[in-house]
PDB file of C-alpha atoms in Angstrom:
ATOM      1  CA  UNK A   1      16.586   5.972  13.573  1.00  0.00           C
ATOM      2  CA  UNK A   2      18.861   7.155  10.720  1.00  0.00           C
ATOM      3  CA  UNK A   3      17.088   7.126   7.214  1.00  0.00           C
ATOM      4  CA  UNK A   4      18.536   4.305   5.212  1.00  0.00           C
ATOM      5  CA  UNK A   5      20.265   4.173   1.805  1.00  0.00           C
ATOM      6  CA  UNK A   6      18.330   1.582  -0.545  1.00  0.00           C
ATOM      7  CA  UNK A   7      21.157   0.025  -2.966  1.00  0.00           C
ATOM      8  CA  UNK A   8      18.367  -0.172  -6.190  1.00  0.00           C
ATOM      9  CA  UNK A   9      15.055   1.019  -5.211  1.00  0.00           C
ATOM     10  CA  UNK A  10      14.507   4.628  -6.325  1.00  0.00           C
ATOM     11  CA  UNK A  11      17.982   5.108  -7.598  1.00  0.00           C
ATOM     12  CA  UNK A  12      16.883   5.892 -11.450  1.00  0.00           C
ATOM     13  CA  UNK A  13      14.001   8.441 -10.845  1.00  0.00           C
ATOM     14  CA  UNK A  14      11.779  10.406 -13.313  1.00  0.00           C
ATOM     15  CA  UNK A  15      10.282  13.300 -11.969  1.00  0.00           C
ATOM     16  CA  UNK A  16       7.192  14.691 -13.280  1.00  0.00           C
ATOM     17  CA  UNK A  17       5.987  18.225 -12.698  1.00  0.00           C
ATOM     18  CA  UNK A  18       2.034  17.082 -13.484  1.00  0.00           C
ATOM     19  CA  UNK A  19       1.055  13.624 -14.979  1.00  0.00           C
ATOM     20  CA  UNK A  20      -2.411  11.796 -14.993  1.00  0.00           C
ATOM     21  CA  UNK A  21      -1.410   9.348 -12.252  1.00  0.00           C
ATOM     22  CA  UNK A  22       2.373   7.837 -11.689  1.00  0.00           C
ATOM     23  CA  UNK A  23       0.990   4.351 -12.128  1.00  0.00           C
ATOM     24  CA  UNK A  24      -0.254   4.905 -15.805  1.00  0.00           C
ATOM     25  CA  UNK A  25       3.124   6.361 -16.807  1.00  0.00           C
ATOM     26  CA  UNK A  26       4.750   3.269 -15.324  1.00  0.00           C
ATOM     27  CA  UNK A  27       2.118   1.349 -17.265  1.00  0.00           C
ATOM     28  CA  UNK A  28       2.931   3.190 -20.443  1.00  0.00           C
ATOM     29  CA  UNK A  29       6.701   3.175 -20.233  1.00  0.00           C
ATOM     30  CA  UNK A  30       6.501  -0.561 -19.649  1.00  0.00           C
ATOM     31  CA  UNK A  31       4.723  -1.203 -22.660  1.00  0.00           C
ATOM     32  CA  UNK A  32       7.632   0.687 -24.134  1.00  0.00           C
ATOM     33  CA  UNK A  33      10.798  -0.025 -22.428  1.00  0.00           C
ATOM     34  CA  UNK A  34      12.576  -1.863 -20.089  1.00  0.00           C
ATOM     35  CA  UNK A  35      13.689   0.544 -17.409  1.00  0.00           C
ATOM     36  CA  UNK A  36      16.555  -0.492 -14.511  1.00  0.00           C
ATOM     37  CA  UNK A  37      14.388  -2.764 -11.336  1.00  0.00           C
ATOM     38  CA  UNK A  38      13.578   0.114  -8.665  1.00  0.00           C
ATOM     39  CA  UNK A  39      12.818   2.636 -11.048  1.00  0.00           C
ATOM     40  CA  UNK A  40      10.538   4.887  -9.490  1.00  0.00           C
ATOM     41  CA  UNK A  41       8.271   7.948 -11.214  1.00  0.00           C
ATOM     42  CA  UNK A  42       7.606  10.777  -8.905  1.00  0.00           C
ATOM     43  CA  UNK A  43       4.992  13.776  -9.696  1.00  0.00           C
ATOM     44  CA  UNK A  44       4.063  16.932  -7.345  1.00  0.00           C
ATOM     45  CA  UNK A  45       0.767  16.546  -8.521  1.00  0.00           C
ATOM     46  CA  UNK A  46      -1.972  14.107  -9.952  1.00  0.00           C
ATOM     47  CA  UNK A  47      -4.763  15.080 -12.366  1.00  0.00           C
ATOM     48  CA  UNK A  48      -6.411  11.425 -12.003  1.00  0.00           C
ATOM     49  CA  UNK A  49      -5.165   9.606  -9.321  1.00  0.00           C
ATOM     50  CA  UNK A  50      -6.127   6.250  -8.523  1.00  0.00           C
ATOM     51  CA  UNK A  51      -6.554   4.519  -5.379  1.00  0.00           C
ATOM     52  CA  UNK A  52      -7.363   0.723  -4.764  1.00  0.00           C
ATOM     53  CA  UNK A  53      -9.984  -0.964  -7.113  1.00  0.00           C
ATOM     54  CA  UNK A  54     -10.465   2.311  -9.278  1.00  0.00           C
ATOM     55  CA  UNK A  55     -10.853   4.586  -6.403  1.00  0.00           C
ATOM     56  CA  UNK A  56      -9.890   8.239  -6.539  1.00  0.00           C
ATOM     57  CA  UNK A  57      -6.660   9.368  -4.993  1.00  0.00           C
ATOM     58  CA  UNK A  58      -6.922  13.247  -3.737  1.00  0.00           C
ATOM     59  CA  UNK A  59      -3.360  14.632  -2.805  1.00  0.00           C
ATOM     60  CA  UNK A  60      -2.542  18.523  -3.049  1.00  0.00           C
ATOM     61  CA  UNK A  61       0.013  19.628  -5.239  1.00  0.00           C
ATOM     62  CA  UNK A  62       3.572  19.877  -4.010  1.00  0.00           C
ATOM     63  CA  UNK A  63       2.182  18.480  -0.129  1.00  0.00           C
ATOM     64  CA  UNK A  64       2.663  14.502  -0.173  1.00  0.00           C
ATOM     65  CA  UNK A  65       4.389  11.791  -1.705  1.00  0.00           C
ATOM     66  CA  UNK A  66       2.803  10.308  -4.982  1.00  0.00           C
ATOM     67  CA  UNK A  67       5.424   7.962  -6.571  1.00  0.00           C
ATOM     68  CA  UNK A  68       5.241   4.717  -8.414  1.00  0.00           C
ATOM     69  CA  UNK A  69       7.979   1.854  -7.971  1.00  0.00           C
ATOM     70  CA  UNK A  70       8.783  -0.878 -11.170  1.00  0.00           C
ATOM     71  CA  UNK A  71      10.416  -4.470  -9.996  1.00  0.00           C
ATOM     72  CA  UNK A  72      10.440  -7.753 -11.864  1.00  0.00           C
ATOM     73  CA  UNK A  73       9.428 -10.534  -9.689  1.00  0.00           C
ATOM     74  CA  UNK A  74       9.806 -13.005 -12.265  1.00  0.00           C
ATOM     75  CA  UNK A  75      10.133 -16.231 -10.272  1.00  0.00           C
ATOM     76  CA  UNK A  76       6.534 -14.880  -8.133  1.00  0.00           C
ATOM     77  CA  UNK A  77       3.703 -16.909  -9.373  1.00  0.00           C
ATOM     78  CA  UNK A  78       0.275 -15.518  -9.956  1.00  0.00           C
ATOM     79  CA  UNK A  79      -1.374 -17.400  -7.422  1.00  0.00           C
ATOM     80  CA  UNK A  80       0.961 -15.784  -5.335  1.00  0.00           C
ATOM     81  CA  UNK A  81       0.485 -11.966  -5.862  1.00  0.00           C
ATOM     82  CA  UNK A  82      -1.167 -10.915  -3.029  1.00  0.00           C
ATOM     83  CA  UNK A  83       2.529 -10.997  -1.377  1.00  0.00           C
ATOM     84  CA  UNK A  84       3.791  -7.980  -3.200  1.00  0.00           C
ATOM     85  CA  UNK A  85       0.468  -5.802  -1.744  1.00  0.00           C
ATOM     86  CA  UNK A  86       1.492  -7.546   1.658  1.00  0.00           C
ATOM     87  CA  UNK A  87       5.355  -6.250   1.233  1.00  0.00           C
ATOM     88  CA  UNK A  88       4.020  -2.886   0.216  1.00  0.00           C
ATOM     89  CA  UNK A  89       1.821  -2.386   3.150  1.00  0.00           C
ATOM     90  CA  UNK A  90       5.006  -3.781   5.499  1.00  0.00           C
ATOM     91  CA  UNK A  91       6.984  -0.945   3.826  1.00  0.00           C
ATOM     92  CA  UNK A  92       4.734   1.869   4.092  1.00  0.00           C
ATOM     93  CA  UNK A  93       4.299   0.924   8.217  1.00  0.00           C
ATOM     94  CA  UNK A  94       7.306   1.368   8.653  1.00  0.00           C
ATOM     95  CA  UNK A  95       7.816   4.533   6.942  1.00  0.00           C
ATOM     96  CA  UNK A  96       4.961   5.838   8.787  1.00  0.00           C
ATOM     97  CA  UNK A  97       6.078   4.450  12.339  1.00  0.00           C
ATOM     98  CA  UNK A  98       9.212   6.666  11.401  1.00  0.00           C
ATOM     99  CA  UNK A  99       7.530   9.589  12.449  1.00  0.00           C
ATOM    100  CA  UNK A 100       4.363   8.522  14.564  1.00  0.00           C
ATOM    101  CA  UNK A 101       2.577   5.715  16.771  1.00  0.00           C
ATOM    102  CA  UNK A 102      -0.106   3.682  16.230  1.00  0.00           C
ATOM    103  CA  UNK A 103       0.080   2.488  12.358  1.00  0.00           C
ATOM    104  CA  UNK A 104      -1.601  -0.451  11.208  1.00  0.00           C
ATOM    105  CA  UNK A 105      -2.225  -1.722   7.694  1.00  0.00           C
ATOM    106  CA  UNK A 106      -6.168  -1.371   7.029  1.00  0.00           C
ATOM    107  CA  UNK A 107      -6.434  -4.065   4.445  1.00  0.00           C
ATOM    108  CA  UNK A 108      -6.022  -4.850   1.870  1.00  0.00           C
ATOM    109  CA  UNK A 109      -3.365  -1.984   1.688  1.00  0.00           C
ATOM    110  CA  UNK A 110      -4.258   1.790   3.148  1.00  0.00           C
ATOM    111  CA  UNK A 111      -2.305   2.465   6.097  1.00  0.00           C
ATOM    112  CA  UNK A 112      -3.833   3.958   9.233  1.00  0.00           C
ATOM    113  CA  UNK A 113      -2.827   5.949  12.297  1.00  0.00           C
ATOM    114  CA  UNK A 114      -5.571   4.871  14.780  1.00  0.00           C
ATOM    115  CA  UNK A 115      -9.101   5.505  12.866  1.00  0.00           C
ATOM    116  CA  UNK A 116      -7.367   7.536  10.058  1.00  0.00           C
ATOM    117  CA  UNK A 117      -6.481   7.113   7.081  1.00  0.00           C
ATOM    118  CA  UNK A 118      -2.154   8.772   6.324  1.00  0.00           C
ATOM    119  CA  UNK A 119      -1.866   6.580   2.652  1.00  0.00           C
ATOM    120  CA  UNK A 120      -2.833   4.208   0.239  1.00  0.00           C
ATOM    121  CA  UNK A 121      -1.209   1.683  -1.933  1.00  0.00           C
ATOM    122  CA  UNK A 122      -2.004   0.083  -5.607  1.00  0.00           C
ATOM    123  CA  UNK A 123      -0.440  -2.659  -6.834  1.00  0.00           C
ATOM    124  CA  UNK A 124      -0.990  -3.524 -10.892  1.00  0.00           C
ATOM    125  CA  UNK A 125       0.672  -6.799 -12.325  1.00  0.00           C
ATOM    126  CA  UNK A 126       1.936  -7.326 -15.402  1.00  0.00           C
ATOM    127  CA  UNK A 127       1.586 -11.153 -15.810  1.00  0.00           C
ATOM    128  CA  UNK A 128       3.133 -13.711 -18.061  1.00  0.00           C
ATOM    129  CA  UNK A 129       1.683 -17.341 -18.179  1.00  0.00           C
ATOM    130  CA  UNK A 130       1.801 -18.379 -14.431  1.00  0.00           C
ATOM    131  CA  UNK A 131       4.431 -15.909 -13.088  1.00  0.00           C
ATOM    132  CA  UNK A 132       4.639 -11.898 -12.704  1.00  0.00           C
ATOM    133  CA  UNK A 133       6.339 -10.323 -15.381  1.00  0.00           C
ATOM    134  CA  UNK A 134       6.657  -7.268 -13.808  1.00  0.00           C
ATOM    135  CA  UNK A 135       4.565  -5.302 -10.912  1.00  0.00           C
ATOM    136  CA  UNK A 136       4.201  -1.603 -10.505  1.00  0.00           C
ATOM    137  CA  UNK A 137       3.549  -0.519  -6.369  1.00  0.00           C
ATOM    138  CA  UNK A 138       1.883   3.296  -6.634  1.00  0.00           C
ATOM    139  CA  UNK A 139       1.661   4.823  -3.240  1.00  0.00           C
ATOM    140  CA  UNK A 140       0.409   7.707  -1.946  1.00  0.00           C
ATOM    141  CA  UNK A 141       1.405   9.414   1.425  1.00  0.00           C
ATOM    142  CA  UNK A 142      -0.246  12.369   2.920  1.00  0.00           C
ATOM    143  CA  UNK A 143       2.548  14.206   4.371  1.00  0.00           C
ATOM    144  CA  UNK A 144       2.366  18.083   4.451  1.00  0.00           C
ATOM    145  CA  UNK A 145      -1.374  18.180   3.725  1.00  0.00           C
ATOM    146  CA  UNK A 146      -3.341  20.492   5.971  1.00  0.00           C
ATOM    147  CA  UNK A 147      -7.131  20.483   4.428  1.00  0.00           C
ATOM    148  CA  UNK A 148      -8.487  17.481   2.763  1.00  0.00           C
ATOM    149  CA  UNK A 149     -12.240  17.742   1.118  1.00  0.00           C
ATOM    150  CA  UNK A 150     -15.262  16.904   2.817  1.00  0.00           C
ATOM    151  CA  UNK A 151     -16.389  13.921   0.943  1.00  0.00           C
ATOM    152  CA  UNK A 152     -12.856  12.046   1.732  1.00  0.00           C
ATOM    153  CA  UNK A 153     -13.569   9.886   4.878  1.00  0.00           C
ATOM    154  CA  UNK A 154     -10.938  10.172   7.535  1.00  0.00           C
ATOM    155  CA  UNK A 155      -8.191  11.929   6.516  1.00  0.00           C
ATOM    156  CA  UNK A 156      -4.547  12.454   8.095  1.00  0.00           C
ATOM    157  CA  UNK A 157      -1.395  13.766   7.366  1.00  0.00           C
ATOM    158  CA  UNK A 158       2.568  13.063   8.872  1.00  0.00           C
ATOM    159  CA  UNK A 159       2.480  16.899   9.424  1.00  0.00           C
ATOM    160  CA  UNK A 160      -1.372  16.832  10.780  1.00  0.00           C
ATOM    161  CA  UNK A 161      -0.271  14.371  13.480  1.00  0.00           C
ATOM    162  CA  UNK A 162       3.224  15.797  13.998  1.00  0.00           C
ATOM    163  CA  UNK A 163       2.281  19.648  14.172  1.00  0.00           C
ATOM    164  CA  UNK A 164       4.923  20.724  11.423  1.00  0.00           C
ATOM    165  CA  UNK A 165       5.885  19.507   8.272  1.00  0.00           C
ATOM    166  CA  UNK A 166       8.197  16.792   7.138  1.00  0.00           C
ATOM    167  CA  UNK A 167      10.773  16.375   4.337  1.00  0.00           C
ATOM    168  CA  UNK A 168       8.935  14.968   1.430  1.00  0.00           C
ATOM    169  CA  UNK A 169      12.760  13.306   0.323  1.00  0.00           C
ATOM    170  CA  UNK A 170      13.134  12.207   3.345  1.00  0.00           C
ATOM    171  CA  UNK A 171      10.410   9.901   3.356  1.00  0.00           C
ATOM    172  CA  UNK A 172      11.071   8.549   0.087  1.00  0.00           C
ATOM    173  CA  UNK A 173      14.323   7.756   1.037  1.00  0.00           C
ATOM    174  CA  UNK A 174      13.296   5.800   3.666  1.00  0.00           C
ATOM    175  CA  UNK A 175      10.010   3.794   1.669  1.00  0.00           C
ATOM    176  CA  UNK A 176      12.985   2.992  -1.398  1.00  0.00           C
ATOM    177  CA  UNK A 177      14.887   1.809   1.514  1.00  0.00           C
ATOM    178  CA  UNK A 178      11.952  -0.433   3.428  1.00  0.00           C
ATOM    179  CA  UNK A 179      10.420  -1.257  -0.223  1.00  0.00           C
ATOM    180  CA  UNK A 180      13.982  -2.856  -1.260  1.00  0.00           C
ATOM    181  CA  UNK A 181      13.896  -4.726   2.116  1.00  0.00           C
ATOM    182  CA  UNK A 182      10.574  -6.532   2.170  1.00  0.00           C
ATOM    183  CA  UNK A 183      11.329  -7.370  -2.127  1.00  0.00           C
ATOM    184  CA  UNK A 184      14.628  -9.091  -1.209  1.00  0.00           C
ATOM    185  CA  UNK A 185      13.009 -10.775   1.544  1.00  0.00           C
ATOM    186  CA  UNK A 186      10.247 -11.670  -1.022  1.00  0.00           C
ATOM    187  CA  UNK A 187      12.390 -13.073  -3.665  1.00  0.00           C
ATOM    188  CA  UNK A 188      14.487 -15.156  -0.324  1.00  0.00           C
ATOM    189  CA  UNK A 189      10.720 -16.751  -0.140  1.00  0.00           C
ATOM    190  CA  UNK A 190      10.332 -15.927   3.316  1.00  0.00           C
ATOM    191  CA  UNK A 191       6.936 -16.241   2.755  1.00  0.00           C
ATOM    192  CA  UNK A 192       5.701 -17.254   5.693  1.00  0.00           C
ATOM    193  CA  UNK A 193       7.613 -14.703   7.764  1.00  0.00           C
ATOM    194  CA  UNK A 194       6.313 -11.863   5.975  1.00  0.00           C
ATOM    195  CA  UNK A 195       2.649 -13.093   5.660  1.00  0.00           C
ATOM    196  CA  UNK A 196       2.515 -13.459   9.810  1.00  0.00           C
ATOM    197  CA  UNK A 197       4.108  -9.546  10.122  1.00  0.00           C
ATOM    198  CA  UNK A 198       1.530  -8.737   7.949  1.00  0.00           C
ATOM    199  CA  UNK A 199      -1.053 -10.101   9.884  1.00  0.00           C
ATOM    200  CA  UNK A 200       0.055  -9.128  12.958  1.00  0.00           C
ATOM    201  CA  UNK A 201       0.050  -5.285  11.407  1.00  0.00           C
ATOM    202  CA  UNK A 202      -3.385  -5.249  10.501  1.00  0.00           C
ATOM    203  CA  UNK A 203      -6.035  -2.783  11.569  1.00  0.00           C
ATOM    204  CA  UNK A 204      -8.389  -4.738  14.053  1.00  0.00           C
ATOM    205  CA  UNK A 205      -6.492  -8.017  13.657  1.00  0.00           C
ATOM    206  CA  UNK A 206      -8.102 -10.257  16.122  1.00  0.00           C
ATOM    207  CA  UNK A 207     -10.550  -8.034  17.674  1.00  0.00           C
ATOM    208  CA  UNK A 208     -14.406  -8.119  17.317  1.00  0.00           C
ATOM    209  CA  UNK A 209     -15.136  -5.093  15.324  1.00  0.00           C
ATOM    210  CA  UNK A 210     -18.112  -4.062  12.938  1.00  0.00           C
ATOM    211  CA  UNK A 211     -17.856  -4.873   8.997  1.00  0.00           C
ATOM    212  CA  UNK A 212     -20.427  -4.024   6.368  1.00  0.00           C
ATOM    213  CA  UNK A 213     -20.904  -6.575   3.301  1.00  0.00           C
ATOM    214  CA  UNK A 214     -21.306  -5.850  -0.184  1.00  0.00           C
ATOM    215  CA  UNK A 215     -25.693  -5.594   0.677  1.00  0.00           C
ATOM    216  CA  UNK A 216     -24.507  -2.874   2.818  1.00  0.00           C
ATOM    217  CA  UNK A 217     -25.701  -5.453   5.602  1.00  0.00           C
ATOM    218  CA  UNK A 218     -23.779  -4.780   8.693  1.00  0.00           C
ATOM    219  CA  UNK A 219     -22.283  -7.562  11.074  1.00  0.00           C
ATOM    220  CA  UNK A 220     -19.817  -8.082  14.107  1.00  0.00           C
ATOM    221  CA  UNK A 221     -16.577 -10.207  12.720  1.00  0.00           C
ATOM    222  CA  UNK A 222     -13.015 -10.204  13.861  1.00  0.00           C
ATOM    223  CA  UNK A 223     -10.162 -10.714  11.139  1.00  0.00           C
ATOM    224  CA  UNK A 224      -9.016 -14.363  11.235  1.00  0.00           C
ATOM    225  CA  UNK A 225      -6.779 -14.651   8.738  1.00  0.00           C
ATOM    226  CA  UNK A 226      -6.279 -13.858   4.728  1.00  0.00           C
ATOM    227  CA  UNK A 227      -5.885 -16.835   2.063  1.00  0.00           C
ATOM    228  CA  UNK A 228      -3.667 -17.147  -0.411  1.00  0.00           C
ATOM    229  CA  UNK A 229      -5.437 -14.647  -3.018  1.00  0.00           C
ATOM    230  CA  UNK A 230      -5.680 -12.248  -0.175  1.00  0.00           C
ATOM    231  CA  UNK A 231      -8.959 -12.399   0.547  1.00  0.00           C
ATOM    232  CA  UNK A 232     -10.077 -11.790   4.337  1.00  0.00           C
ATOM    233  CA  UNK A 233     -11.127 -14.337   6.407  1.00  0.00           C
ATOM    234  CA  UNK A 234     -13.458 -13.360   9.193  1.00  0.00           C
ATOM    235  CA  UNK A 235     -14.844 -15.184  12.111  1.00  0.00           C
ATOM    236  CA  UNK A 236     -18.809 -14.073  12.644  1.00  0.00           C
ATOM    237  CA  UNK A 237     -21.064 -14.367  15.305  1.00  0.00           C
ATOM    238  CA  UNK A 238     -23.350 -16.625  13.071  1.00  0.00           C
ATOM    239  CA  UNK A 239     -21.568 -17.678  10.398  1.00  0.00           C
ATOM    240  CA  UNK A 240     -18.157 -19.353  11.199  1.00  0.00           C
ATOM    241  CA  UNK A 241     -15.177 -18.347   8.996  1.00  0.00           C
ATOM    242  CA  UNK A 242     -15.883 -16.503   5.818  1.00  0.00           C
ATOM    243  CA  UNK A 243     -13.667 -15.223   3.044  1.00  0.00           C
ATOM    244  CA  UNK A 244     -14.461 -11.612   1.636  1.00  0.00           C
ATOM    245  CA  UNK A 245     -12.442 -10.397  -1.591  1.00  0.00           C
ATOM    246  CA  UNK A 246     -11.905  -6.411  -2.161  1.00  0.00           C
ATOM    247  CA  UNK A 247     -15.123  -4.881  -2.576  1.00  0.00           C
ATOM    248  CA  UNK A 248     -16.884  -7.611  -0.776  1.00  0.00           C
ATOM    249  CA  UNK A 249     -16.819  -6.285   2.552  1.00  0.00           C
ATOM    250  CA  UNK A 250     -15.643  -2.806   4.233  1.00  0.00           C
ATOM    251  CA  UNK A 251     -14.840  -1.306   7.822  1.00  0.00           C
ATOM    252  CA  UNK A 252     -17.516   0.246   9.608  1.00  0.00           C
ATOM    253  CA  UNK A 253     -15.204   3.406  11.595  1.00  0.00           C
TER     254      UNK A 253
END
């Protein structure tokens, strides 16, 4: 497959040798300015990346792709955000299907290659009154990366998987071209459409698997559904269907 052009996202880039994390620039020049929709700031390397509900985000410098995309879902109610986390994770399969087999979306939004983890996605909102004002999508890929720390759990890179390395443009190219895609269909409300691609691309859909609650209590479930915040709805052995926000409940790999 030939990488595709994207006709806004990405086109008006700011590069950034070193910042504190691509997401709190975005923040920062929102609060400012108004740049063009698709904007996206790029950086070789973090000093305080963040990953999903305040996590850490550890990428070496110059390896992997740490950029942050700015749209303006205006007509996207709040109720309703969980769909721009569900486009992202759409996107980012697809970049990483590009190059290898076996991706899934590990909800709510890291992307896996069987049992390891290749990126992560955060999503912040900027809200006004019921409806999005405007919504940042930070992502980070591991691409090049060869040696990851001990204390990260399950680490894999493009280049890990592939056995040489990849062109870091390249795959931006291609996630401003996928990220575009899934927005546009987004903003065409083809919700439904998008929320049952999304389902069908998660990790473990529809299998009995083991989860671990927020006790640290472990328990056999298999992924039923998610609800309109984008919580996940398990079916248990014991306890019928139950809903589990972020934090409430984790994989056991």
């Amino acid at each position: 497959m030939s990488i595709p052009e994207a006709l806004f996202a990405g086109k008006n880039k700011i590069y950034l040798e070193e910042t504190i994390s691509t997401n709190t620039y975005a923040l920062d020049l929102l609060s400012k300015t108004n740049p063009p929709e698709g904007t996206c700031i790029i950086t070789d390397f973090q000093t305080a990346g963040r990953g999903q509900i305040g996590r850490y985000w550890h990428s070496e410098a110059e390896k992997n792709l740490l950029v942050t995309y700015i749209f303006y879902p205006h007509t996207l109610k709040v109720k309703d955000q969980f769909y721009l986390n569900i486009i992202s994770g759409l996107a980012m399969r697809d970049v990483a299907a590009h190059w290898i087999g076996n991706v899934k979306i590990k909800w709510p939004n890291d992307i896996y290659s069987g049992d390891k983890k290749l990126a992560g996605i955060l999503v912040q909102n900027v809200l006004r009154g019921d409806f999005i004002k405007s919504t940042i999508i930070g992502v980070g890929i591991n691409v090049n990366q060869q040696d990851f720390p001990p204390d990260i759990p399950n680490p894999i890179s493009i280049a890990l998987i592939k056995g040489f390395d990849i062109d870091v443009e390249l795959v931006l190219r291609l996630l401003s071209a996928r990220l575009e895609y899934y927005y546009l269909r987004l903003k065409a409300n083809r919700i439904k459409i998008l929320k049952d691609e999304y389902l069908n691309s998660l990790y473990r859909f529809n299998e009995w698997a083991q989860f671990s609650d927020s006790d640290n209590d472990t328990f056999k479930g298999k992924i039923a559904g998610i609800d309109q915040a984008g919580k996940l709805i398990l079916q248990t052995e014991t306890k019928g269907l139950k809903s589990f926000g972020f934090r409430e409940v984790s994989y056991v790999i």
